PDB file of C-alpha atoms in Angstrom:
ATOM      1  CA  UNK A 155     -19.216   6.697 -14.472  1.00 47.00           C
ATOM      2  CA  UNK A 156     -16.846   9.222 -13.338  1.00 51.00           C
ATOM      3  CA  UNK A 157     -17.595  10.340  -9.735  1.00 48.00           C
ATOM      4  CA  UNK A 158     -16.942  14.293  -9.407  1.00 46.00           C
ATOM      5  CA  UNK A 159     -15.388  15.195  -5.963  1.00 48.00           C
ATOM      6  CA  UNK A 160     -17.136  18.778  -5.305  1.00 46.00           C
ATOM      7  CA  UNK A 161     -14.516  19.586  -3.081  1.00 47.00           C
ATOM      8  CA  UNK A 162     -12.420  21.260  -4.678  1.00 53.00           C
ATOM      9  CA  UNK A 163     -12.523  24.488  -7.624  1.00 63.00           C
ATOM     10  CA  UNK A 164     -14.998  24.193 -10.101  1.00 79.00           C
ATOM     11  CA  UNK A 165     -13.595  25.839 -12.930  1.00 88.00           C
ATOM     12  CA  UNK A 166     -10.594  25.493 -15.267  1.00 92.00           C
ATOM     13  CA  UNK A 167      -9.497  28.018 -17.368  1.00 93.00           C
ATOM     14  CA  UNK A 168      -6.757  27.227 -20.194  1.00 94.00           C
ATOM     15  CA  UNK A 169      -4.988  29.144 -23.417  1.00 93.00           C
ATOM     16  CA  UNK A 170      -4.538  27.429 -26.122  1.00 93.00           C
ATOM     17  CA  UNK A 171      -0.933  27.171 -27.695  1.00 94.00           C
ATOM     18  CA  UNK A 172       0.453  28.017 -31.168  1.00 93.00           C
ATOM     19  CA  UNK A 173      -1.009  24.744 -32.638  1.00 92.00           C
ATOM     20  CA  UNK A 174      -4.594  25.262 -31.246  1.00 91.00           C
ATOM     21  CA  UNK A 175      -4.247  22.822 -28.733  1.00 94.00           C
ATOM     22  CA  UNK A 176      -5.244  22.534 -24.899  1.00 96.00           C
ATOM     23  CA  UNK A 177      -2.471  21.254 -22.977  1.00 96.00           C
ATOM     24  CA  UNK A 178      -2.213  21.488 -19.123  1.00 95.00           C
ATOM     25  CA  UNK A 179      -0.590  19.607 -16.338  1.00 97.00           C
ATOM     26  CA  UNK A 180      -2.996  17.563 -13.898  1.00 97.00           C
ATOM     27  CA  UNK A 181      -2.623  14.251 -12.036  1.00 97.00           C
ATOM     28  CA  UNK A 182      -3.932  10.733 -12.505  1.00 98.00           C
ATOM     29  CA  UNK A 183      -4.281   8.841  -8.911  1.00 96.00           C
ATOM     30  CA  UNK A 184      -1.620  11.512  -7.345  1.00 96.00           C
ATOM     31  CA  UNK A 185       0.979  11.244 -10.201  1.00 97.00           C
ATOM     32  CA  UNK A 186       1.789  14.127 -12.403  1.00 97.00           C
ATOM     33  CA  UNK A 187       1.089  14.128 -16.121  1.00 98.00           C
ATOM     34  CA  UNK A 188       0.720  16.511 -18.752  1.00 97.00           C
ATOM     35  CA  UNK A 189      -2.798  16.141 -20.797  1.00 98.00           C
ATOM     36  CA  UNK A 190      -3.637  17.043 -24.077  1.00 96.00           C
ATOM     37  CA  UNK A 191      -7.567  17.726 -23.716  1.00 95.00           C
ATOM     38  CA  UNK A 192      -9.529  15.569 -26.719  1.00 92.00           C
ATOM     39  CA  UNK A 193     -12.831  16.076 -27.340  1.00 88.00           C
ATOM     40  CA  UNK A 194     -12.596  13.367 -29.896  1.00 88.00           C
ATOM     41  CA  UNK A 195     -11.541  10.364 -27.279  1.00 91.00           C
ATOM     42  CA  UNK A 196     -14.247   8.767 -26.172  1.00 93.00           C
ATOM     43  CA  UNK A 197     -11.790   7.954 -23.096  1.00 95.00           C
ATOM     44  CA  UNK A 198      -8.441   9.031 -21.313  1.00 97.00           C
ATOM     45  CA  UNK A 199      -5.928   7.233 -23.352  1.00 96.00           C
ATOM     46  CA  UNK A 200      -2.580   6.776 -20.997  1.00 98.00           C
ATOM     47  CA  UNK A 201       0.202   6.028 -22.561  1.00 97.00           C
ATOM     48  CA  UNK A 202       1.570   2.794 -21.822  1.00 97.00           C
ATOM     49  CA  UNK A 203       5.285   4.100 -20.127  1.00 96.00           C
ATOM     50  CA  UNK A 204       2.827   6.808 -18.237  1.00 97.00           C
ATOM     51  CA  UNK A 205       0.257   3.873 -16.959  1.00 97.00           C
ATOM     52  CA  UNK A 206       3.785   1.998 -15.598  1.00 96.00           C
ATOM     53  CA  UNK A 207       4.531   4.922 -14.058  1.00 95.00           C
ATOM     54  CA  UNK A 208       0.899   5.877 -12.293  1.00 95.00           C
ATOM     55  CA  UNK A 209       0.283   1.909 -11.216  1.00 95.00           C
ATOM     56  CA  UNK A 210      -2.493   1.559 -13.683  1.00 97.00           C
ATOM     57  CA  UNK A 211      -3.571  -2.071 -14.298  1.00 95.00           C
ATOM     58  CA  UNK A 212      -4.557  -3.306 -17.745  1.00 96.00           C
ATOM     59  CA  UNK A 213      -7.881  -4.916 -18.325  1.00 96.00           C
ATOM     60  CA  UNK A 214      -9.045  -6.294 -21.188  1.00 97.00           C
ATOM     61  CA  UNK A 215      -7.716  -5.465 -24.357  1.00 96.00           C
ATOM     62  CA  UNK A 216      -9.739  -3.992 -27.253  1.00 95.00           C
ATOM     63  CA  UNK A 217      -9.483  -2.305 -30.124  1.00 94.00           C
ATOM     64  CA  UNK A 218     -10.547   1.315 -30.892  1.00 91.00           C
ATOM     65  CA  UNK A 219     -10.544   3.620 -33.706  1.00 87.00           C
ATOM     66  CA  UNK A 220      -7.842   6.478 -33.483  1.00 81.00           C
ATOM     67  CA  UNK A 221      -6.146   9.443 -35.895  1.00 78.00           C
ATOM     68  CA  UNK A 222      -3.422   6.718 -36.368  1.00 76.00           C
ATOM     69  CA  UNK A 223      -6.265   3.952 -37.360  1.00 85.00           C
ATOM     70  CA  UNK A 224      -7.513   0.910 -35.538  1.00 91.00           C
ATOM     71  CA  UNK A 225      -5.521  -0.055 -32.664  1.00 91.00           C
ATOM     72  CA  UNK A 226      -5.534  -2.727 -29.538  1.00 95.00           C
ATOM     73  CA  UNK A 227      -5.467  -1.308 -26.399  1.00 96.00           C
ATOM     74  CA  UNK A 228      -6.107  -2.323 -22.410  1.00 97.00           C
ATOM     75  CA  UNK A 229      -9.172  -0.983 -20.677  1.00 97.00           C
ATOM     76  CA  UNK A 230      -8.367   0.173 -16.868  1.00 97.00           C
ATOM     77  CA  UNK A 231     -10.002   2.264 -14.070  1.00 96.00           C
ATOM     78  CA  UNK A 232      -8.483   5.571 -13.086  1.00 97.00           C
ATOM     79  CA  UNK A 233      -9.298   6.543  -9.499  1.00 96.00           C
ATOM     80  CA  UNK A 234      -8.629   9.659  -9.493  1.00 96.00           C
ATOM     81  CA  UNK A 235      -7.908  12.456 -12.368  1.00 96.00           C
ATOM     82  CA  UNK A 236      -7.745  15.916 -11.832  1.00 95.00           C
ATOM     83  CA  UNK A 237      -7.058  19.060 -13.876  1.00 95.00           C
ATOM     84  CA  UNK A 238      -6.501  22.234 -12.118  1.00 92.00           C
ATOM     85  CA  UNK A 239      -9.171  22.091  -9.224  1.00 90.00           C
ATOM     86  CA  UNK A 240     -11.473  19.533 -10.875  1.00 93.00           C
ATOM     87  CA  UNK A 241     -11.096  16.161  -9.655  1.00 93.00           C
ATOM     88  CA  UNK A 242     -12.730  12.923 -10.440  1.00 94.00           C
ATOM     89  CA  UNK A 243     -12.659   9.910  -9.113  1.00 94.00           C
ATOM     90  CA  UNK A 244     -13.450   6.274 -10.778  1.00 96.00           C
ATOM     91  CA  UNK A 245     -12.727   7.524 -14.830  1.00 97.00           C
ATOM     92  CA  UNK A 246     -12.700   5.098 -17.385  1.00 97.00           C
ATOM     93  CA  UNK A 247      -9.238   5.066 -19.430  1.00 97.00           C
ATOM     94  CA  UNK A 248      -7.349   3.168 -21.854  1.00 97.00           C
ATOM     95  CA  UNK A 249      -3.479   2.047 -21.613  1.00 98.00           C
ATOM     96  CA  UNK A 250      -2.402   3.066 -25.280  1.00 96.00           C
ATOM     97  CA  UNK A 251       0.920   1.003 -25.980  1.00 95.00           C
ATOM     98  CA  UNK A 252       1.399   2.533 -29.442  1.00 92.00           C
ATOM     99  CA  UNK A 253       1.592   6.329 -28.161  1.00 92.00           C
ATOM    100  CA  UNK A 254       5.157   7.269 -28.491  1.00 90.00           C
ATOM    101  CA  UNK A 255       4.749  10.463 -26.081  1.00 94.00           C
ATOM    102  CA  UNK A 256       4.339  10.241 -22.714  1.00 96.00           C
ATOM    103  CA  UNK A 257       0.999  12.976 -23.286  1.00 97.00           C
ATOM    104  CA  UNK A 258      -1.951  11.540 -21.730  1.00 98.00           C
ATOM    105  CA  UNK A 259      -5.077  12.422 -24.045  1.00 96.00           C
ATOM    106  CA  UNK A 260      -7.990  13.665 -21.678  1.00 97.00           C
ATOM    107  CA  UNK A 261     -10.689  12.401 -23.460  1.00 95.00           C
ATOM    108  CA  UNK A 262     -15.055  12.663 -22.751  1.00 96.00           C
ATOM    109  CA  UNK A 263     -14.534   9.872 -19.827  1.00 97.00           C
ATOM    110  CA  UNK A 264     -13.260  13.020 -18.265  1.00 96.00           C
ATOM    111  CA  UNK A 265     -14.683  15.857 -20.102  1.00 95.00           C
ATOM    112  CA  UNK A 266     -18.596  14.896 -20.397  1.00 93.00           C
ATOM    113  CA  UNK A 267     -19.614  15.601 -16.640  1.00 88.00           C
ATOM    114  CA  UNK A 268     -18.320  19.018 -17.593  1.00 94.00           C
ATOM    115  CA  UNK A 269     -19.670  22.576 -19.108  1.00 94.00           C
ATOM    116  CA  UNK A 270     -17.333  23.305 -22.217  1.00 94.00           C
ATOM    117  CA  UNK A 271     -16.819  26.943 -23.537  1.00 94.00           C
ATOM    118  CA  UNK A 272     -14.310  28.107 -25.950  1.00 93.00           C
ATOM    119  CA  UNK A 273     -13.822  31.452 -27.246  1.00 93.00           C
ATOM    120  CA  UNK A 274     -10.563  32.954 -29.047  1.00 92.00           C
ATOM    121  CA  UNK A 275      -8.230  30.414 -27.809  1.00 92.00           C
ATOM    122  CA  UNK A 276      -9.093  29.949 -24.765  1.00 93.00           C
ATOM    123  CA  UNK A 277     -11.148  27.063 -22.802  1.00 94.00           C
ATOM    124  CA  UNK A 278     -13.197  27.289 -19.868  1.00 94.00           C
ATOM    125  CA  UNK A 279     -14.274  23.980 -18.227  1.00 94.00           C
ATOM    126  CA  UNK A 280     -16.580  23.773 -15.261  1.00 92.00           C
ATOM    127  CA  UNK A 281     -18.802  21.637 -12.926  1.00 88.00           C
ATOM    128  CA  UNK A 282     -22.470  22.137 -14.305  1.00 84.00           C
TER     129      UNK A 282
END
């Protein structure tokens, strides 16, 4: 379970892009990354190239269902994940060697601890 750092801002407001996606800069273990918010993803899914750059250690291989079918990924733990002023510690993640871009899917292992409100292309995430 993620640990929430309450010393940072408790709200993030994002505008959707022209495709209706919410993409935002953030940090994993202090390293800059680009997130695509994905409420359909159970965990934070990190492309293998990005995982190597931020120093993630691959754990046990598991099979997961993705939009592109069932693939093998590696369990990992993210020491810190930060989106805007919201930072969490010890967030469950996967290292995915099958992702072709460097965009990290910010899944529910991060977002399940937040209030999520969406209206007219604006997404507001905040600590409860």
